[in-house]
Amino acid sequence: MFKIRTYNQISVKGLERFPRGSYEVGSDIGSPDAFLLRSQKLQGVEVPKSLLAAARAGAGVNNIPVDDYSKLGVVVFNTPGANANAVKELVMAGMLLATRGILPGIAYVNSLTQMSDAAEMAALLEKEKSRFAGGEIKGKTLGIVGLGAIGSLVADMGLAMGMKVVGFDPALSIDAAWRLSNEVQRAENLMALLTRSDYVSIHVPAMDATHHLINDAALNTMKTGAVLLNFARESIVDSAAVLRSLNGGKLGKYVCDFPEPAMLGNANVIALPHIGASTEESEENCAVMAANQLIDYLENGNIHNSVNMPSITMGRATGTSRITFSNDNVSGVLGHVLSVLADHKVNVIDMINKSRGELAFNIIDVESAPAASVVNAIAAVAHVIRVRVI
């Protein structure tokens, strides 16, 4: 029986993925094999010795102490792409709100509470509508910083709306590159993108390298009157620099999902209450993906969409037993483990080894279940972090 401790409100469709006969799921589960969460901050939360994995139903994992979990051999999963469409659609809404006089127009109409004559109201609105005239996004240039799951969808959306699309992503993966339309122009660097774009949409993860990526220097490079959209993470944009640029007349509008007190009341800021992934469909997609990843790892040792371990998958032959172990990515570890198996006359049927940065992960299928003495001997090999038998 596997035990899953949940945090936050997880979509029922995700929870239903766990077979009741082999999984116990709940918010008060003791000695859990895995955590399933959304935004719960796990920094400072005691890590049970039983914990094998943690899965976030969402893309960002800054609420999980990934480095600490890695040292314990705990696999951390996220769900990239599961909420991509929800964010993409909100980016479109943000672009339109920043371009047309939608919000001030609505506010004006709702202020006419003293009027009772419909014809009189219609005449007044016809007279005043020019106050809320805006522009169109067709023909404008959309710059996208980060061309992953969300950024690539935003690129397609921009093209479908008749925009010119420019992208920049120094860490563009091969898979992401295949997803991109050949109509997306590539910028050589961030500054080259900023100088060309009427709209700039940010879709990179929060990390040291992206902290305040959009700062005074970047904002000064942008076109006068350009619109900046941030539905990624608050730390990527220096909000104080944004306010300076807005107040100085350089930046036209700032649309974000991360309000701060200093932004409130600024007519050129459209701030939403962190609702980028808050759709029923998105929450279901994230929960289902996270649950599926946990199930495959707990039952088979396979890893998909981990932020700290390599992606690794191996099919299983009927009647075999599976050993998995994580280790520091140094030479000789796998050889020592295979020597342990040979010394104990454990017959290896199949195996796979993958590494990622400072960590490696191994799956070894053996003819029969290894004795406890074999597992203990593997665990005692230098640089082995954690061993499981499935």
Phi, psi and omega in degrees: 000118175273147182241127181242119175265126181260148171235151181066183180265110182264137180306137180301324180298328176288316181296328180290348178290337182275116179299130185296331182288340184233002180226140172246123188232133178177168183279347182241028181290130175269154180047056184287148171278334182207154170256142171233121189213170172246273186253001180305129177279122182263356175299127180088350177279130181301136180266113179298145179298335182283345190293125179253331186203158173223131181237125176263126176280076183166176185272312184285145180233027180288354174267006179238131178283077189302316181299318179295318180293323180299320180296337180262000181077019178273123181279131179250123181252152166228184184231068182298134177091342183292330179252013188298318183293322179299316180293318179304315182294326179288327174300316178300315178300318180297320179296317181291320178296326181283341188259320181260162180276045187291306184294311178295329178294316178297316180299321180294313180301317181289349178274351186272041184292342182280347183275143179234348182260117183297321180294319178297319179296317180299318179295319180295316181294324177297323180288322188266351189298335180296338178296339186245019178294144178228205179239188177240151180271343178300132180087347178278166181257125177256119176260129183242121179260106185103113188243041177278213185301315181282312183303322180291324177292321177297322178298313179299319179298315179299317179297319180295334179270008177082019180268159167273136185238129177239135181234150174220128177203103182292343182248032183296123180279165179296317179299317180294321180297322179294330181286338187283141173291148178287357175277349178282120179279146182258127174270142182289331180204175183298315183297323178296323178292316185296323182291338185262346195260138172274332177229138178233121181245128186263129180215053177242157180285159176278119177203176182304320184291339182252003179297123182052041175303322175263105185231192181304314182297317180295317181295323178294337179281335185291159175298145174295128180088003180292161180250130178251129179240127180234100174243027180259278179211147185296326186290344183287333182247130175282102186296326178295321178294323178298314180296323177296319181291319177297312182292334179274358177084009180276298178282136182280306181216150173236120179246124184214166178254014187224078182296148173227151184308321183293342182276339189296136179086354178280119185296341182259011175245128172247103186248127181252154187276056176055055182249016184307318182253011186272071169232155179300318181295317181297314181297323176294314181301315182295316182295318180295315180297315180298317180297315180299320180293319178296316181299314182294326179287312183295322184270334186231348183079004180282146184235121175233135175059046173267146179265352182232350180236157180290154172289130184206132182215136175215132177293162183243136175273145181298136175088359180267164174247149186242132174249131172236146174208146174255152182204163171298140184280074177234158184289149172096345185294309181300319179300320178294320180295317178296327176294321177299314180296319179295317180298328180264012177056042175266120185277122180273128180267317181201160181199159175209144181226132177224152178229158177209111180060238184271000184238154175226157179222143186226140172237125180231120175266131182238163188294324181214164184300128181288148177291161179301327180296327178290315180298318179296323179292322177295316181298334182277351178294135181304135177078358171285131184264313184206141181236138174228152170240125183247000000 
